[in-house]
Amino acid sequence: PVLDIKPYVLPINDEGEQERIKLERIVSNPRRDLTALIRNRELDKLLVKAGMLHGHFCPGLAMGVMAAAHAMNRMRKAADGMEKLLAIVETNNCFADGIQFVTGCTLGNNSLIYRDLGRTAVTLTARDGRGIRLSVKPDYRNNMDEKFPEYRRLFNKVVKERNQSEEDTVEFKIRGREVSFMMLAVDFKRIFSEQEVTVAIPEYAPVHESVLCDGCGESIMGTRIVEKAGKNLCLPCANADYYQLEGSGIVHIF
């Protein structure tokens, strides 16, 4: 008879060793677990994790999570932060955080393109420019206000009017959490319009040498240096205009 003798593997009982193996798995592919949640359409778990970035739960964050997960499954793409997958967002509100977290397309890895258009919409595209654009239907916003009037009242008071008493702020977060997770069960087509698009996308982000500012001494990206009176100066030291992204959009600072 032939004996099939398999090597004996010691069970891993040491918690420290288990944690080390888990950490190695995450380090080798930081988005592995997130990718699995996206493919399995586990929106509730994705929303919980997105809340860690956003700080609280709200309908905008939930819609960003829903849109991002849907688009990634439709395109069958995974993100690795190397500009192979790009997200074009048209708003800088809560929706954008859901998009960034789920897609992995962020400002820092040059995979997020922000268009200051004020529309709750996103386009997810590969480098060939072919992608999917999702936008929130206007009538759904109206229906949501009618369905959740107490959340709308608290939103107006706490966020719009900045009347942020501790009691109202706590209640706002509770209501926001309830509404957000309820939205995940709504039929996707009731909330979003979807279309296949072809868009123009920029080249890969260029890498520029850094230059020391003769004014403050800090290291500055070479394309942001101003030559003035024989010196290399950063924009603030040169008293030059610049742009910044804030709550109201992209603004020109004089």
PDB file of C-alpha atoms in Angstrom:
ATOM      1  CA  PRO A   1       0.000   0.000   0.000  1.00  0.00           C
ATOM      2  CA  VAL A   2       1.024   3.612  -0.637  1.00  0.00           C
ATOM      3  CA  LEU A   3       0.887   5.867   2.385  1.00  0.00           C
ATOM      4  CA  ASP A   4      -0.054   9.494   1.740  1.00  0.00           C
ATOM      5  CA  ILE A   5       1.918  11.208   4.468  1.00  0.00           C
ATOM      6  CA  LYS A   6       1.319  14.948   4.689  1.00  0.00           C
ATOM      7  CA  PRO A   7       3.614  17.277   6.604  1.00  0.00           C
ATOM      8  CA  TYR A   8       2.401  18.178  10.062  1.00  0.00           C
ATOM      9  CA  VAL A   9       1.740  21.864  10.523  1.00  0.00           C
ATOM     10  CA  LEU A  10       1.638  23.199  14.030  1.00  0.00           C
ATOM     11  CA  PRO A  11      -1.543  25.142  14.765  1.00  0.00           C
ATOM     12  CA  ILE A  12      -1.059  28.840  15.278  1.00  0.00           C
ATOM     13  CA  ASN A  13      -2.262  29.461  18.805  1.00  0.00           C
ATOM     14  CA  ASP A  14      -0.105  32.372  19.743  1.00  0.00           C
ATOM     15  CA  GLU A  15      -2.140  35.589  19.435  1.00  0.00           C
ATOM     16  CA  GLY A  16       0.968  37.597  18.714  1.00  0.00           C
ATOM     17  CA  GLU A  17       1.857  35.343  15.792  1.00  0.00           C
ATOM     18  CA  GLN A  18      -1.691  35.576  14.445  1.00  0.00           C
ATOM     19  CA  GLU A  19      -1.531  39.355  14.580  1.00  0.00           C
ATOM     20  CA  ARG A  20       1.834  39.339  12.813  1.00  0.00           C
ATOM     21  CA  ILE A  21       0.455  37.194   9.971  1.00  0.00           C
ATOM     22  CA  LYS A  22      -2.623  39.398   9.723  1.00  0.00           C
ATOM     23  CA  LEU A  23      -0.454  42.510   9.580  1.00  0.00           C
ATOM     24  CA  GLU A  24       1.766  41.019   6.863  1.00  0.00           C
ATOM     25  CA  ARG A  25      -1.312  40.236   4.777  1.00  0.00           C
ATOM     26  CA  ILE A  26      -2.586  43.800   5.107  1.00  0.00           C
ATOM     27  CA  VAL A  27       0.821  45.306   4.359  1.00  0.00           C
ATOM     28  CA  SER A  28       1.152  43.240   1.177  1.00  0.00           C
ATOM     29  CA  ASN A  29      -2.215  44.557  -0.071  1.00  0.00           C
ATOM     30  CA  PRO A  30      -3.625  47.421   2.037  1.00  0.00           C
ATOM     31  CA  ARG A  31      -7.007  47.377   0.282  1.00  0.00           C
ATOM     32  CA  ARG A  32      -7.505  43.609   0.242  1.00  0.00           C
ATOM     33  CA  ASP A  33     -10.286  43.571   2.837  1.00  0.00           C
ATOM     34  CA  LEU A  34     -11.977  46.631   1.346  1.00  0.00           C
ATOM     35  CA  THR A  35     -11.922  45.074  -2.110  1.00  0.00           C
ATOM     36  CA  ALA A  36     -13.657  41.980  -0.730  1.00  0.00           C
ATOM     37  CA  LEU A  37     -16.355  44.124   0.892  1.00  0.00           C
ATOM     38  CA  ILE A  38     -16.911  45.946  -2.408  1.00  0.00           C
ATOM     39  CA  ARG A  39     -17.174  42.746  -4.437  1.00  0.00           C
ATOM     40  CA  ASN A  40     -19.567  41.232  -1.898  1.00  0.00           C
ATOM     41  CA  ARG A  41     -21.592  44.461  -1.838  1.00  0.00           C
ATOM     42  CA  GLU A  42     -21.380  44.708   1.938  1.00  0.00           C
ATOM     43  CA  LEU A  43     -22.418  48.347   1.973  1.00  0.00           C
ATOM     44  CA  ASP A  44     -23.104  48.496   5.696  1.00  0.00           C
ATOM     45  CA  LYS A  45     -19.530  47.502   6.539  1.00  0.00           C
ATOM     46  CA  LEU A  46     -18.147  49.914   3.950  1.00  0.00           C
ATOM     47  CA  LEU A  47     -20.218  52.734   5.425  1.00  0.00           C
ATOM     48  CA  VAL A  48     -18.968  51.943   8.931  1.00  0.00           C
ATOM     49  CA  LYS A  49     -15.379  52.184   7.732  1.00  0.00           C
ATOM     50  CA  ALA A  50     -16.054  55.342   5.711  1.00  0.00           C
ATOM     51  CA  GLY A  51     -17.412  56.902   8.900  1.00  0.00           C
ATOM     52  CA  MET A  52     -13.938  56.536  10.409  1.00  0.00           C
ATOM     53  CA  LEU A  53     -12.684  58.957   7.770  1.00  0.00           C
ATOM     54  CA  HIS A  54     -15.670  61.299   7.689  1.00  0.00           C
ATOM     55  CA  GLY A  55     -16.226  61.503  11.447  1.00  0.00           C
ATOM     56  CA  HIS A  56     -19.989  60.908  11.431  1.00  0.00           C
ATOM     57  CA  PHE A  57     -22.700  59.301   9.318  1.00  0.00           C
ATOM     58  CA  CYS A  58     -24.936  61.236   6.943  1.00  0.00           C
ATOM     59  CA  PRO A  59     -26.912  60.673   3.720  1.00  0.00           C
ATOM     60  CA  GLY A  60     -24.184  62.250   1.581  1.00  0.00           C
ATOM     61  CA  LEU A  61     -21.567  59.829   2.873  1.00  0.00           C
ATOM     62  CA  ALA A  62     -23.935  56.893   2.336  1.00  0.00           C
ATOM     63  CA  MET A  63     -24.617  57.950  -1.251  1.00  0.00           C
ATOM     64  CA  GLY A  64     -20.886  58.258  -1.906  1.00  0.00           C
ATOM     65  CA  VAL A  65     -20.320  54.734  -0.601  1.00  0.00           C
ATOM     66  CA  MET A  66     -23.202  53.372  -2.702  1.00  0.00           C
ATOM     67  CA  ALA A  67     -22.052  55.117  -5.876  1.00  0.00           C
ATOM     68  CA  ALA A  68     -18.412  54.092  -5.481  1.00  0.00           C
ATOM     69  CA  ALA A  69     -19.159  50.434  -4.758  1.00  0.00           C
ATOM     70  CA  HIS A  70     -21.618  50.234  -7.660  1.00  0.00           C
ATOM     71  CA  ALA A  71     -19.204  51.819 -10.145  1.00  0.00           C
ATOM     72  CA  MET A  72     -16.282  49.628  -9.109  1.00  0.00           C
ATOM     73  CA  ASN A  73     -18.352  46.470  -9.471  1.00  0.00           C
ATOM     74  CA  ARG A  74     -19.677  47.598 -12.848  1.00  0.00           C
ATOM     75  CA  MET A  75     -16.163  48.296 -14.093  1.00  0.00           C
ATOM     76  CA  ARG A  76     -14.644  45.309 -12.301  1.00  0.00           C
ATOM     77  CA  LYS A  77     -11.718  47.427 -11.230  1.00  0.00           C
ATOM     78  CA  ALA A  78      -9.679  47.574  -8.048  1.00  0.00           C
ATOM     79  CA  ALA A  79      -7.585  50.529  -6.945  1.00  0.00           C
ATOM     80  CA  ASP A  80      -3.949  50.437  -5.894  1.00  0.00           C
ATOM     81  CA  GLY A  81      -3.261  54.176  -5.722  1.00  0.00           C
ATOM     82  CA  MET A  82      -1.150  54.160  -8.901  1.00  0.00           C
ATOM     83  CA  GLU A  83      -3.453  56.343 -11.074  1.00  0.00           C
ATOM     84  CA  LYS A  84      -4.806  53.403 -13.081  1.00  0.00           C
ATOM     85  CA  LEU A  85      -8.304  54.109 -11.787  1.00  0.00           C
ATOM     86  CA  LEU A  86      -9.488  57.720 -11.540  1.00  0.00           C
ATOM     87  CA  ALA A  87     -12.474  59.252  -9.785  1.00  0.00           C
ATOM     88  CA  ILE A  88     -13.801  62.595 -10.994  1.00  0.00           C
ATOM     89  CA  VAL A  89     -15.972  64.219  -8.327  1.00  0.00           C
ATOM     90  CA  GLU A  90     -18.073  67.298  -9.005  1.00  0.00           C
ATOM     91  CA  THR A  91     -18.659  68.369  -5.413  1.00  0.00           C
ATOM     92  CA  ASN A  92     -16.598  68.745  -2.243  1.00  0.00           C
ATOM     93  CA  ASN A  93     -19.298  67.738   0.245  1.00  0.00           C
ATOM     94  CA  CYS A  94     -19.843  64.534   2.258  1.00  0.00           C
ATOM     95  CA  PHE A  95     -20.447  62.543  -0.926  1.00  0.00           C
ATOM     96  CA  ALA A  96     -16.792  63.016  -1.911  1.00  0.00           C
ATOM     97  CA  ASP A  97     -15.532  61.311   1.256  1.00  0.00           C
ATOM     98  CA  GLY A  98     -17.566  58.191   0.485  1.00  0.00           C
ATOM     99  CA  ILE A  99     -16.091  58.177  -3.010  1.00  0.00           C
ATOM    100  CA  GLN A 100     -12.509  58.615  -1.831  1.00  0.00           C
ATOM    101  CA  PHE A 101     -12.705  55.970   0.860  1.00  0.00           C
ATOM    102  CA  VAL A 102     -14.333  53.218  -1.185  1.00  0.00           C
ATOM    103  CA  THR A 103     -12.535  53.799  -4.496  1.00  0.00           C
ATOM    104  CA  GLY A 104      -9.144  54.559  -2.973  1.00  0.00           C
ATOM    105  CA  CYS A 105      -8.859  57.481  -5.391  1.00  0.00           C
ATOM    106  CA  THR A 106      -7.603  60.361  -3.270  1.00  0.00           C
ATOM    107  CA  LEU A 107      -6.024  63.773  -3.564  1.00  0.00           C
ATOM    108  CA  GLY A 108      -2.738  62.420  -2.231  1.00  0.00           C
ATOM    109  CA  ASN A 109      -2.320  59.594  -4.750  1.00  0.00           C
ATOM    110  CA  ASN A 110      -3.309  61.822  -7.701  1.00  0.00           C
ATOM    111  CA  SER A 111      -6.234  59.557  -8.600  1.00  0.00           C
ATOM    112  CA  LEU A 112      -8.896  62.064  -7.554  1.00  0.00           C
ATOM    113  CA  ILE A 113      -9.906  64.839  -9.938  1.00  0.00           C
ATOM    114  CA  TYR A 114     -12.042  67.602  -8.451  1.00  0.00           C
ATOM    115  CA  ARG A 115     -14.273  69.624 -10.752  1.00  0.00           C
ATOM    116  CA  ASP A 116     -15.798  72.587  -8.956  1.00  0.00           C
ATOM    117  CA  LEU A 117     -19.260  72.162 -10.488  1.00  0.00           C
ATOM    118  CA  GLY A 118     -21.439  71.788  -7.400  1.00  0.00           C
ATOM    119  CA  ARG A 119     -23.164  68.634  -8.658  1.00  0.00           C
ATOM    120  CA  THR A 120     -23.506  65.500  -6.541  1.00  0.00           C
ATOM    121  CA  ALA A 121     -21.955  63.274  -9.162  1.00  0.00           C
ATOM    122  CA  VAL A 122     -18.911  61.125  -9.816  1.00  0.00           C
ATOM    123  CA  THR A 123     -17.268  59.573 -12.847  1.00  0.00           C
ATOM    124  CA  LEU A 124     -15.133  56.492 -12.345  1.00  0.00           C
ATOM    125  CA  THR A 125     -12.817  55.875 -15.274  1.00  0.00           C
ATOM    126  CA  ALA A 126      -9.842  53.815 -16.345  1.00  0.00           C
ATOM    127  CA  ARG A 127      -6.892  55.461 -18.049  1.00  0.00           C
ATOM    128  CA  ASP A 128      -8.463  54.976 -21.461  1.00  0.00           C
ATOM    129  CA  GLY A 129     -11.109  57.538 -20.478  1.00  0.00           C
ATOM    130  CA  ARG A 130     -13.985  55.081 -20.598  1.00  0.00           C
ATOM    131  CA  GLY A 131     -16.054  54.990 -17.468  1.00  0.00           C
ATOM    132  CA  ILE A 132     -19.347  55.389 -15.662  1.00  0.00           C
ATOM    133  CA  ARG A 133     -20.921  58.627 -14.449  1.00  0.00           C
ATOM    134  CA  LEU A 134     -23.387  58.516 -11.568  1.00  0.00           C
ATOM    135  CA  SER A 135     -25.435  61.491 -10.400  1.00  0.00           C
ATOM    136  CA  VAL A 136     -28.042  61.829  -7.666  1.00  0.00           C
ATOM    137  CA  LYS A 137     -31.554  62.345  -9.004  1.00  0.00           C
ATOM    138  CA  PRO A 138     -33.027  65.723  -7.946  1.00  0.00           C
ATOM    139  CA  ASP A 139     -36.404  64.228  -7.078  1.00  0.00           C
ATOM    140  CA  TYR A 140     -34.799  61.790  -4.660  1.00  0.00           C
ATOM    141  CA  ARG A 141     -33.423  64.657  -2.590  1.00  0.00           C
ATOM    142  CA  ASN A 142     -36.935  66.093  -2.320  1.00  0.00           C
ATOM    143  CA  ASN A 143     -38.355  62.696  -1.381  1.00  0.00           C
ATOM    144  CA  MET A 144     -35.690  62.258   1.275  1.00  0.00           C
ATOM    145  CA  ASP A 145     -36.576  65.596   2.874  1.00  0.00           C
ATOM    146  CA  GLU A 146     -40.216  64.532   2.995  1.00  0.00           C
ATOM    147  CA  LYS A 147     -39.405  61.085   4.355  1.00  0.00           C
ATOM    148  CA  PHE A 148     -36.993  62.283   7.046  1.00  0.00           C
ATOM    149  CA  PRO A 149     -38.251  65.744   8.091  1.00  0.00           C
ATOM    150  CA  GLU A 150     -36.637  65.606  11.535  1.00  0.00           C
ATOM    151  CA  TYR A 151     -33.213  64.977  10.042  1.00  0.00           C
ATOM    152  CA  ARG A 152     -33.711  67.891   7.643  1.00  0.00           C
ATOM    153  CA  ARG A 153     -34.761  70.152  10.531  1.00  0.00           C
ATOM    154  CA  LEU A 154     -31.668  69.247  12.524  1.00  0.00           C
ATOM    155  CA  PHE A 155     -29.433  69.576   9.463  1.00  0.00           C
ATOM    156  CA  ASN A 156     -30.686  73.107   8.862  1.00  0.00           C
ATOM    157  CA  LYS A 157     -30.198  74.032  12.495  1.00  0.00           C
ATOM    158  CA  VAL A 158     -26.845  72.387  13.214  1.00  0.00           C
ATOM    159  CA  VAL A 159     -25.086  72.579   9.824  1.00  0.00           C
ATOM    160  CA  LYS A 160     -26.626  75.460   7.880  1.00  0.00           C
ATOM    161  CA  GLU A 161     -27.354  77.849  10.742  1.00  0.00           C
ATOM    162  CA  ARG A 162     -24.409  76.644  12.892  1.00  0.00           C
ATOM    163  CA  ASN A 163     -26.662  76.613  15.945  1.00  0.00           C
ATOM    164  CA  GLN A 164     -24.726  73.740  17.464  1.00  0.00           C
ATOM    165  CA  SER A 165     -25.954  73.105  20.972  1.00  0.00           C
ATOM    166  CA  GLU A 166     -24.600  69.868  22.431  1.00  0.00           C
ATOM    167  CA  GLU A 167     -28.085  68.355  22.589  1.00  0.00           C
ATOM    168  CA  ASP A 168     -28.949  69.171  18.972  1.00  0.00           C
ATOM    169  CA  THR A 169     -25.553  68.014  17.705  1.00  0.00           C
ATOM    170  CA  VAL A 170     -25.902  64.637  19.422  1.00  0.00           C
ATOM    171  CA  GLU A 171     -29.437  64.218  18.063  1.00  0.00           C
ATOM    172  CA  PHE A 172     -28.288  65.264  14.583  1.00  0.00           C
ATOM    173  CA  LYS A 173     -25.627  62.544  14.571  1.00  0.00           C
ATOM    174  CA  ILE A 174     -28.102  59.926  15.794  1.00  0.00           C
ATOM    175  CA  ARG A 175     -30.645  60.841  13.116  1.00  0.00           C
ATOM    176  CA  GLY A 176     -27.911  60.985  10.490  1.00  0.00           C
ATOM    177  CA  ARG A 177     -26.770  57.496  11.403  1.00  0.00           C
ATOM    178  CA  GLU A 178     -30.310  56.124  11.182  1.00  0.00           C
ATOM    179  CA  VAL A 179     -31.024  57.729   7.805  1.00  0.00           C
ATOM    180  CA  SER A 180     -27.652  56.714   6.342  1.00  0.00           C
ATOM    181  CA  PHE A 181     -27.991  53.007   7.027  1.00  0.00           C
ATOM    182  CA  MET A 182     -31.648  53.003   5.945  1.00  0.00           C
ATOM    183  CA  MET A 183     -30.606  54.466   2.595  1.00  0.00           C
ATOM    184  CA  LEU A 184     -28.382  51.475   1.848  1.00  0.00           C
ATOM    185  CA  ALA A 185     -31.502  49.340   1.388  1.00  0.00           C
ATOM    186  CA  VAL A 186     -33.070  51.691  -1.177  1.00  0.00           C
ATOM    187  CA  ASP A 187     -33.035  50.527  -4.794  1.00  0.00           C
ATOM    188  CA  PHE A 188     -29.968  52.050  -6.461  1.00  0.00           C
ATOM    189  CA  LYS A 189     -31.909  53.241  -9.501  1.00  0.00           C
ATOM    190  CA  ARG A 190     -34.252  55.295  -7.323  1.00  0.00           C
ATOM    191  CA  ILE A 191     -31.328  57.417  -6.163  1.00  0.00           C
ATOM    192  CA  PHE A 192     -28.899  57.561  -9.085  1.00  0.00           C
ATOM    193  CA  SER A 193     -28.878  58.225 -12.804  1.00  0.00           C
ATOM    194  CA  GLU A 194     -26.203  56.218 -14.609  1.00  0.00           C
ATOM    195  CA  GLN A 195     -24.538  56.612 -17.974  1.00  0.00           C
ATOM    196  CA  GLU A 196     -21.491  55.223 -19.737  1.00  0.00           C
ATOM    197  CA  VAL A 197     -19.133  58.025 -20.726  1.00  0.00           C
ATOM    198  CA  THR A 198     -15.818  58.729 -22.393  1.00  0.00           C
ATOM    199  CA  VAL A 199     -13.905  61.559 -20.768  1.00  0.00           C
ATOM    200  CA  ALA A 200     -10.609  63.363 -21.270  1.00  0.00           C
ATOM    201  CA  ILE A 201      -8.192  62.563 -18.479  1.00  0.00           C
ATOM    202  CA  PRO A 202      -4.830  64.128 -17.613  1.00  0.00           C
ATOM    203  CA  GLU A 203      -1.486  62.448 -18.038  1.00  0.00           C
ATOM    204  CA  TYR A 204       0.134  60.751 -15.071  1.00  0.00           C
ATOM    205  CA  ALA A 205       1.053  63.283 -12.394  1.00  0.00           C
ATOM    206  CA  PRO A 206       4.482  64.797 -13.138  1.00  0.00           C
ATOM    207  CA  VAL A 207       7.278  64.677 -10.585  1.00  0.00           C
ATOM    208  CA  HIS A 208       9.058  67.996 -10.053  1.00  0.00           C
ATOM    209  CA  GLU A 209      12.291  68.758  -8.283  1.00  0.00           C
ATOM    210  CA  SER A 210      12.087  70.738  -5.069  1.00  0.00           C
ATOM    211  CA  VAL A 211      13.713  74.132  -4.565  1.00  0.00           C
ATOM    212  CA  LEU A 212      14.564  75.851  -1.287  1.00  0.00           C
ATOM    213  CA  CYS A 213      12.763  79.133  -0.790  1.00  0.00           C
ATOM    214  CA  ASP A 214      15.242  81.934  -0.134  1.00  0.00           C
ATOM    215  CA  GLY A 215      12.662  83.545   2.134  1.00  0.00           C
ATOM    216  CA  CYS A 216      11.408  80.923   4.562  1.00  0.00           C
ATOM    217  CA  GLY A 217      13.948  78.202   3.804  1.00  0.00           C
ATOM    218  CA  GLU A 218      11.320  75.529   3.225  1.00  0.00           C
ATOM    219  CA  SER A 219      11.459  72.973   0.417  1.00  0.00           C
ATOM    220  CA  ILE A 220       9.016  73.957  -2.354  1.00  0.00           C
ATOM    221  CA  MET A 221       7.841  72.184  -5.496  1.00  0.00           C
ATOM    222  CA  GLY A 222       9.776  73.803  -8.335  1.00  0.00           C
ATOM    223  CA  THR A 223       6.637  74.775 -10.256  1.00  0.00           C
ATOM    224  CA  ARG A 224       5.466  76.853  -7.281  1.00  0.00           C
ATOM    225  CA  ILE A 225       8.595  79.003  -7.066  1.00  0.00           C
ATOM    226  CA  VAL A 226       8.563  82.668  -8.073  1.00  0.00           C
ATOM    227  CA  GLU A 227      11.786  84.419  -9.116  1.00  0.00           C
ATOM    228  CA  LYS A 228      11.735  87.866  -7.567  1.00  0.00           C
ATOM    229  CA  ALA A 229      14.625  90.297  -7.101  1.00  0.00           C
ATOM    230  CA  GLY A 230      17.101  87.534  -7.880  1.00  0.00           C
ATOM    231  CA  LYS A 231      15.642  85.190  -5.276  1.00  0.00           C
ATOM    232  CA  ASN A 232      13.662  81.970  -5.463  1.00  0.00           C
ATOM    233  CA  LEU A 233      10.573  82.509  -3.350  1.00  0.00           C
ATOM    234  CA  CYS A 234       7.522  80.448  -2.496  1.00  0.00           C
ATOM    235  CA  LEU A 235       4.158  82.045  -3.252  1.00  0.00           C
ATOM    236  CA  PRO A 236       3.518  83.390   0.275  1.00  0.00           C
ATOM    237  CA  CYS A 237       7.032  84.847   0.570  1.00  0.00           C
ATOM    238  CA  ALA A 238       6.602  86.468  -2.849  1.00  0.00           C
ATOM    239  CA  ASN A 239       3.187  87.852  -1.808  1.00  0.00           C
ATOM    240  CA  ALA A 240       1.793  86.164  -4.922  1.00  0.00           C
ATOM    241  CA  ASP A 241      -1.769  85.037  -5.592  1.00  0.00           C
ATOM    242  CA  TYR A 242      -2.668  81.390  -5.104  1.00  0.00           C
ATOM    243  CA  TYR A 243      -5.703  79.100  -4.992  1.00  0.00           C
ATOM    244  CA  GLN A 244      -7.050  76.987  -2.190  1.00  0.00           C
ATOM    245  CA  LEU A 245      -9.834  74.432  -1.857  1.00  0.00           C
ATOM    246  CA  GLU A 246     -12.203  75.137   1.019  1.00  0.00           C
ATOM    247  CA  GLY A 247     -15.828  74.572   1.936  1.00  0.00           C
ATOM    248  CA  SER A 248     -17.109  76.985  -0.696  1.00  0.00           C
ATOM    249  CA  GLY A 249     -15.011  75.423  -3.480  1.00  0.00           C
ATOM    250  CA  ILE A 250     -11.806  76.594  -5.160  1.00  0.00           C
ATOM    251  CA  VAL A 251     -11.135  80.196  -4.199  1.00  0.00           C
ATOM    252  CA  HIS A 252      -8.576  82.728  -5.406  1.00  0.00           C
ATOM    253  CA  ILE A 253      -6.464  84.129  -2.577  1.00  0.00           C
ATOM    254  CA  PHE A 254      -5.092  87.583  -3.379  1.00  0.00           C
TER     255      PHE A 254
END
